[in-house]
Structure formats: C-alpha cells, structure tokens
PDB file of C-alpha atoms in Angstrom:
ATOM      1  CA  MET A   1     107.120  96.351  86.514  1.00 41.00           C
ATOM      2  CA  SER A   2     110.055  97.035  84.311  1.00 43.00           C
ATOM      3  CA  LYS A   3     110.780  94.949  81.301  1.00 44.00           C
ATOM      4  CA  HIS A   4     114.095  93.625  82.983  1.00 43.00           C
ATOM      5  CA  ARG A   5     111.761  92.051  86.218  1.00 41.00           C
ATOM      6  CA  VAL A   6     109.433  90.913  83.787  1.00 41.00           C
ATOM      7  CA  LEU A   7     112.347  88.884  81.838  1.00 44.00           C
ATOM      8  CA  ALA A   8     113.871  87.803  85.240  1.00 46.00           C
ATOM      9  CA  ASN A   9     110.214  86.719  86.549  1.00 47.00           C
ATOM     10  CA  LEU A  10     109.913  84.634  83.264  1.00 46.00           C
ATOM     11  CA  VAL A  11     113.197  83.142  83.514  1.00 43.00           C
ATOM     12  CA  SER A  12     112.954  82.525  86.984  1.00 47.00           C
ATOM     13  CA  ALA A  13     109.293  80.397  85.794  1.00 48.00           C
ATOM     14  CA  LEU A  14     110.763  78.252  82.992  1.00 46.00           C
ATOM     15  CA  LEU A  15     113.591  77.393  85.656  1.00 43.00           C
ATOM     16  CA  VAL A  16     111.155  75.672  88.004  1.00 45.00           C
ATOM     17  CA  ALA A  17     109.048  74.535  85.124  1.00 52.00           C
ATOM     18  CA  ALA A  18     111.591  72.718  83.496  1.00 52.00           C
ATOM     19  CA  GLY A  19     112.314  70.993  87.232  1.00 52.00           C
ATOM     20  CA  VAL A  20     115.601  72.741  87.680  1.00 43.00           C
ATOM     21  CA  GLY A  21     114.252  74.027  91.202  1.00 41.00           C
ATOM     22  CA  ALA A  22     113.935  77.151  92.990  1.00 40.00           C
ATOM     23  CA  SER A  23     117.577  77.336  93.668  1.00 39.00           C
ATOM     24  CA  ALA A  24     118.853  77.538  90.457  1.00 38.00           C
ATOM     25  CA  ALA A  25     115.835  79.818  89.664  1.00 37.00           C
ATOM     26  CA  ALA A  26     116.456  82.230  92.176  1.00 38.00           C
ATOM     27  CA  ALA A  27     119.874  82.598  90.356  1.00 39.00           C
ATOM     28  CA  ALA A  28     118.633  84.136  87.347  1.00 41.00           C
ATOM     29  CA  PRO A  29     119.233  87.729  86.708  1.00 44.00           C
ATOM     30  CA  SER A  30     117.643  89.616  89.203  1.00 41.00           C
ATOM     31  CA  SER A  31     120.029  91.436  91.026  1.00 41.00           C
ATOM     32  CA  SER A  32     119.881  95.395  91.270  1.00 43.00           C
ATOM     33  CA  ALA A  33     122.853  95.775  88.590  1.00 48.00           C
ATOM     34  CA  HIS A  34     120.414  94.224  85.981  1.00 50.00           C
ATOM     35  CA  MET A  35     117.260  96.451  86.501  1.00 58.00           C
ATOM     36  CA  ASN A  36     119.413  99.379  85.639  1.00 76.00           C
ATOM     37  CA  CYS A  37     120.357  98.204  82.014  1.00 81.00           C
ATOM     38  CA  ASP A  38     119.508  96.844  78.812  1.00 86.00           C
ATOM     39  CA  TRP A  39     119.684  94.091  76.818  1.00 82.00           C
ATOM     40  CA  TYR A  40     119.621  95.974  73.583  1.00 90.00           C
ATOM     41  CA  GLY A  41     121.117  99.681  72.572  1.00 94.00           C
ATOM     42  CA  TRP A  42     121.055 101.578  69.133  1.00 96.00           C
ATOM     43  CA  TYR A  43     124.169 104.207  69.377  1.00 97.00           C
ATOM     44  CA  GLU A  44     125.018 107.035  66.405  1.00 98.00           C
ATOM     45  CA  ASN A  45     128.120 109.420  66.170  1.00 98.00           C
ATOM     46  CA  SER A  46     127.113 111.987  63.450  1.00 98.00           C
ATOM     47  CA  THR A  47     129.530 114.000  63.696  1.00 98.00           C
ATOM     48  CA  ARG A  48     131.672 114.526  60.300  1.00 98.00           C
ATOM     49  CA  VAL A  49     135.443 113.435  60.607  1.00 98.00           C
ATOM     50  CA  ALA A  50     137.818 114.409  57.730  1.00 96.00           C
ATOM     51  CA  ILE A  51     139.948 111.479  56.393  1.00 95.00           C
ATOM     52  CA  PRO A  52     143.274 112.312  55.523  1.00 92.00           C
ATOM     53  CA  ASP A  53     144.736 111.522  52.061  1.00 89.00           C
ATOM     54  CA  GLY A  54     147.212 108.693  51.985  1.00 85.00           C
ATOM     55  CA  PRO A  55     148.774 105.951  53.687  1.00 83.00           C
ATOM     56  CA  SER A  56     149.221 108.551  56.561  1.00 79.00           C
ATOM     57  CA  GLY A  57     145.635 109.115  57.012  1.00 74.00           C
ATOM     58  CA  GLU A  58     144.008 107.408  59.764  1.00 91.00           C
ATOM     59  CA  VAL A  59     140.735 108.523  61.895  1.00 97.00           C
ATOM     60  CA  SER A  60     139.133 107.419  63.650  1.00 97.00           C
ATOM     61  CA  SER A  61     135.125 108.326  65.279  1.00 98.00           C
ATOM     62  CA  PRO A  62     134.278 107.502  68.689  1.00 98.00           C
ATOM     63  CA  ILE A  63     130.815 106.187  70.025  1.00 98.00           C
ATOM     64  CA  PRO A  64     130.270 105.895  73.860  1.00 98.00           C
ATOM     65  CA  VAL A  65     128.005 102.460  74.938  1.00 96.00           C
ATOM     66  CA  THR A  66     126.211 102.644  77.985  1.00 94.00           C
ATOM     67  CA  GLY A  67     123.676 101.349  80.185  1.00 91.00           C
ATOM     68  CA  LEU A  68     123.966  97.464  78.128  1.00 92.00           C
ATOM     69  CA  CYS A  69     123.683  94.074  80.102  1.00 88.00           C
ATOM     70  CA  GLY A  70     125.266  91.180  79.787  1.00 87.00           C
ATOM     71  CA  SER A  71     128.058  90.328  77.010  1.00 89.00           C
ATOM     72  CA  ALA A  72     128.468  91.416  73.152  1.00 87.00           C
ATOM     73  CA  ALA A  73     128.980  88.287  70.553  1.00 90.00           C
ATOM     74  CA  MET A  74     127.245  90.517  67.653  1.00 93.00           C
ATOM     75  CA  VAL A  75     127.272  93.948  66.505  1.00 96.00           C
ATOM     76  CA  THR A  76     125.215  95.774  63.680  1.00 97.00           C
ATOM     77  CA  VAL A  77     127.765  98.346  62.295  1.00 98.00           C
ATOM     78  CA  ASN A  78     125.973 100.915  60.024  1.00 98.00           C
ATOM     79  CA  ILE A  79     128.431 102.888  57.901  1.00 98.00           C
ATOM     80  CA  GLU A  80     128.058 106.293  55.901  1.00 98.00           C
ATOM     81  CA  VAL A  81     131.858 106.808  54.701  1.00 98.00           C
ATOM     82  CA  ARG A  82     132.280 109.474  51.879  1.00 97.00           C
ATOM     83  CA  HIS A  83     135.184 108.937  49.669  1.00 96.00           C
ATOM     84  CA  SER A  84     136.089 109.385  45.661  1.00 93.00           C
ATOM     85  CA  PHE A  85     137.901 105.579  45.665  1.00 93.00           C
ATOM     86  CA  ARG A  86     135.999 103.719  48.605  1.00 93.00           C
ATOM     87  CA  GLY A  87     139.119 100.607  47.229  1.00 94.00           C
ATOM     88  CA  ASP A  88     141.687 102.997  48.837  1.00 94.00           C
ATOM     89  CA  LEU A  89     140.005 102.277  53.009  1.00 96.00           C
ATOM     90  CA  LEU A  90     140.242 100.043  55.230  1.00 96.00           C
ATOM     91  CA  ILE A  91     137.806 100.050  57.845  1.00 97.00           C
ATOM     92  CA  ASP A  92     138.299  98.667  61.567  1.00 98.00           C
ATOM     93  CA  LEU A  93     135.667  98.606  64.499  1.00 98.00           C
ATOM     94  CA  VAL A  94     137.696  98.945  67.626  1.00 97.00           C
ATOM     95  CA  ALA A  95     136.142  97.527  70.962  1.00 96.00           C
ATOM     96  CA  PRO A  96     136.273  99.471  74.252  1.00 95.00           C
ATOM     97  CA  ASP A  97     139.412  96.811  75.336  1.00 94.00           C
ATOM     98  CA  GLY A  98     140.937  97.779  72.476  1.00 95.00           C
ATOM     99  CA  THR A  99     140.468  94.463  70.417  1.00 95.00           C
ATOM    100  CA  SER A 100     140.064  95.526  66.394  1.00 96.00           C
ATOM    101  CA  TYR A 101     137.653  93.489  63.971  1.00 97.00           C
ATOM    102  CA  ARG A 102     138.155  94.167  60.602  1.00 97.00           C
ATOM    103  CA  VAL A 103     135.056  95.738  58.531  1.00 97.00           C
ATOM    104  CA  LYS A 104     136.524  96.651  55.187  1.00 97.00           C
ATOM    105  CA  SER A 105     139.647  95.813  53.510  1.00 95.00           C
ATOM    106  CA  PRO A 106     141.286  97.868  50.981  1.00 94.00           C
ATOM    107  CA  SER A 107     140.936  96.983  47.503  1.00 92.00           C
ATOM    108  CA  GLY A 108     143.038  98.261  44.203  1.00 86.00           C
ATOM    109  CA  TRP A 109     139.932  96.763  42.211  1.00 89.00           C
ATOM    110  CA  ASP A 110     137.058  98.593  43.726  1.00 90.00           C
ATOM    111  CA  SER A 111     137.224 102.040  42.248  1.00 90.00           C
ATOM    112  CA  ALA A 112     133.588 103.176  43.429  1.00 94.00           C
ATOM    113  CA  ASP A 113     132.977 106.254  45.499  1.00 94.00           C
ATOM    114  CA  ASP A 114     131.987 105.882  49.251  1.00 97.00           C
ATOM    115  CA  VAL A 115     131.154 102.864  51.976  1.00 97.00           C
ATOM    116  CA  VAL A 116     127.532 103.118  52.486  1.00 98.00           C
ATOM    117  CA  GLY A 117     126.130  99.930  54.263  1.00 97.00           C
ATOM    118  CA  THR A 118     124.992  97.409  57.534  1.00 98.00           C
ATOM    119  CA  TYR A 119     127.847  94.963  58.422  1.00 97.00           C
ATOM    120  CA  ARG A 120     127.788  92.305  61.082  1.00 97.00           C
ATOM    121  CA  VAL A 121     129.899  91.891  63.078  1.00 96.00           C
ATOM    122  CA  ARG A 122     131.178  88.891  65.573  1.00 94.00           C
ATOM    123  CA  VAL A 123     132.866  90.106  68.164  1.00 93.00           C
ATOM    124  CA  VAL A 124     134.310  88.039  71.221  1.00 84.00           C
ATOM    125  CA  GLY A 125     132.384  88.544  74.182  1.00 82.00           C
ATOM    126  CA  GLY A 126     133.088  90.965  76.721  1.00 82.00           C
ATOM    127  CA  ASP A 127     131.536  93.750  78.274  1.00 89.00           C
ATOM    128  CA  PRO A 128     129.647  96.144  75.455  1.00 93.00           C
ATOM    129  CA  THR A 129     129.840  99.037  77.693  1.00 94.00           C
ATOM    130  CA  GLY A 130     132.762 101.784  77.204  1.00 96.00           C
ATOM    131  CA  THR A 131     133.781 103.666  74.005  1.00 98.00           C
ATOM    132  CA  TRP A 132     133.667 101.779  70.637  1.00 98.00           C
ATOM    133  CA  ARG A 133     135.606 103.383  67.286  1.00 98.00           C
ATOM    134  CA  LEU A 134     134.960 103.258  63.773  1.00 98.00           C
ATOM    135  CA  ARG A 135     139.009 103.554  62.625  1.00 98.00           C
ATOM    136  CA  VAL A 136     139.488 104.853  59.062  1.00 97.00           C
ATOM    137  CA  LYS A 137     143.031 104.546  56.867  1.00 96.00           C
ATOM    138  CA  ASP A 138     142.938 105.941  53.240  1.00 94.00           C
ATOM    139  CA  VAL A 139     146.240 103.969  52.403  1.00 93.00           C
ATOM    140  CA  CYS A 140     146.947 105.369  48.832  1.00 91.00           C
ATOM    141  CA  ALA A 141     147.355 109.176  47.952  1.00 88.00           C
ATOM    142  CA  ALA A 142     145.016 111.120  45.786  1.00 88.00           C
ATOM    143  CA  ASP A 143     141.883 110.364  46.765  1.00 88.00           C
ATOM    144  CA  THR A 144     139.981 112.237  50.006  1.00 89.00           C
ATOM    145  CA  GLY A 145     136.717 111.472  52.026  1.00 95.00           C
ATOM    146  CA  ARG A 146     135.353 111.546  55.466  1.00 97.00           C
ATOM    147  CA  ILE A 147     133.021 109.609  57.601  1.00 98.00           C
ATOM    148  CA  GLU A 148     129.725 111.068  57.533  1.00 98.00           C
ATOM    149  CA  LYS A 149     127.735 108.866  60.458  1.00 98.00           C
ATOM    150  CA  TRP A 150     127.664 105.679  61.827  1.00 98.00           C
ATOM    151  CA  SER A 151     125.998 103.670  64.268  1.00 98.00           C
ATOM    152  CA  LEU A 152     126.080 100.679  66.246  1.00 98.00           C
ATOM    153  CA  GLU A 153     123.285  98.193  67.600  1.00 97.00           C
ATOM    154  CA  PHE A 154     123.803  95.196  70.022  1.00 92.00           C
TER     155      PHE A 154
END
C-alpha cells in the first residue's frame, strides 16, 4: 500500500473517530490525483552560472519541480554562490507563477566573499509544481562570481 493511501486511510479514521462522520471522511485526500504525487520534495540545480559584473549583471538558474501535492507555504532554499564581494548581490527566489521572494538584499557594508547558506522562505500558498528560479543580480561593478549550485526543499 502506498504511503499516500496509508495517509488517506489514517485521515479518514481520525475524522470518523472525531465524530465528523463518514461523509467528511470520504472527502479526505484519496483521489487518484493524490496517489501519484508526494508531500515532500528535494530538487537541485548544480549547473554553474556566471554572474555578469555590474548593475546589468542579472542571471537566473531554473529548477523544475514536479510531482508534489498540495500547496507550498514554506520553502527551504540552500544556496552556494561564489562572489568576491557578497554585499553586491541581490538574490530572489521566483515562483512558477512569477511571484518574487527576496532572499538576500545588497549591502555595501558586507565585504565578505560568497553566499553559502540555508534560507527559509515563506511563500504565498499555491501549486508548487513548475519552474522555480534563483535570480541573482550584481548591483555594483568590480567584483565577479557565479551561482555554484542551489536546491529547494518542500
């Protein structure tokens, strides 16, 4: 029995035990659409992308997301961007519907190298399937870098 069928049976049993009734229990996620998807997913793009230097230097790196059920509320973004002045960088996560979520703002006071870390991004609920993008912009000239890799966890 698939984990989704087990989950649907558990939800149905809990609803009946709570006295909600069989009609509500029958509405628990048990459709065949939910049988071929997951509630959790991990996706990665490890293709290096050079970040052009200066204010016109904007790139994006895609991750196609498939096979997820439900809607996204929180996304974990793991980022590895190599850059000689990370304060130059503006980083956004762009959802499949085009909504942009700020991950990192530029800061002239942050002269360290690289952006390597894990960020929790609250997203407006919606279908998580589709192409997500990490958009990186170098807002100042004189330093260069690249997107090394990044990943998403739902």
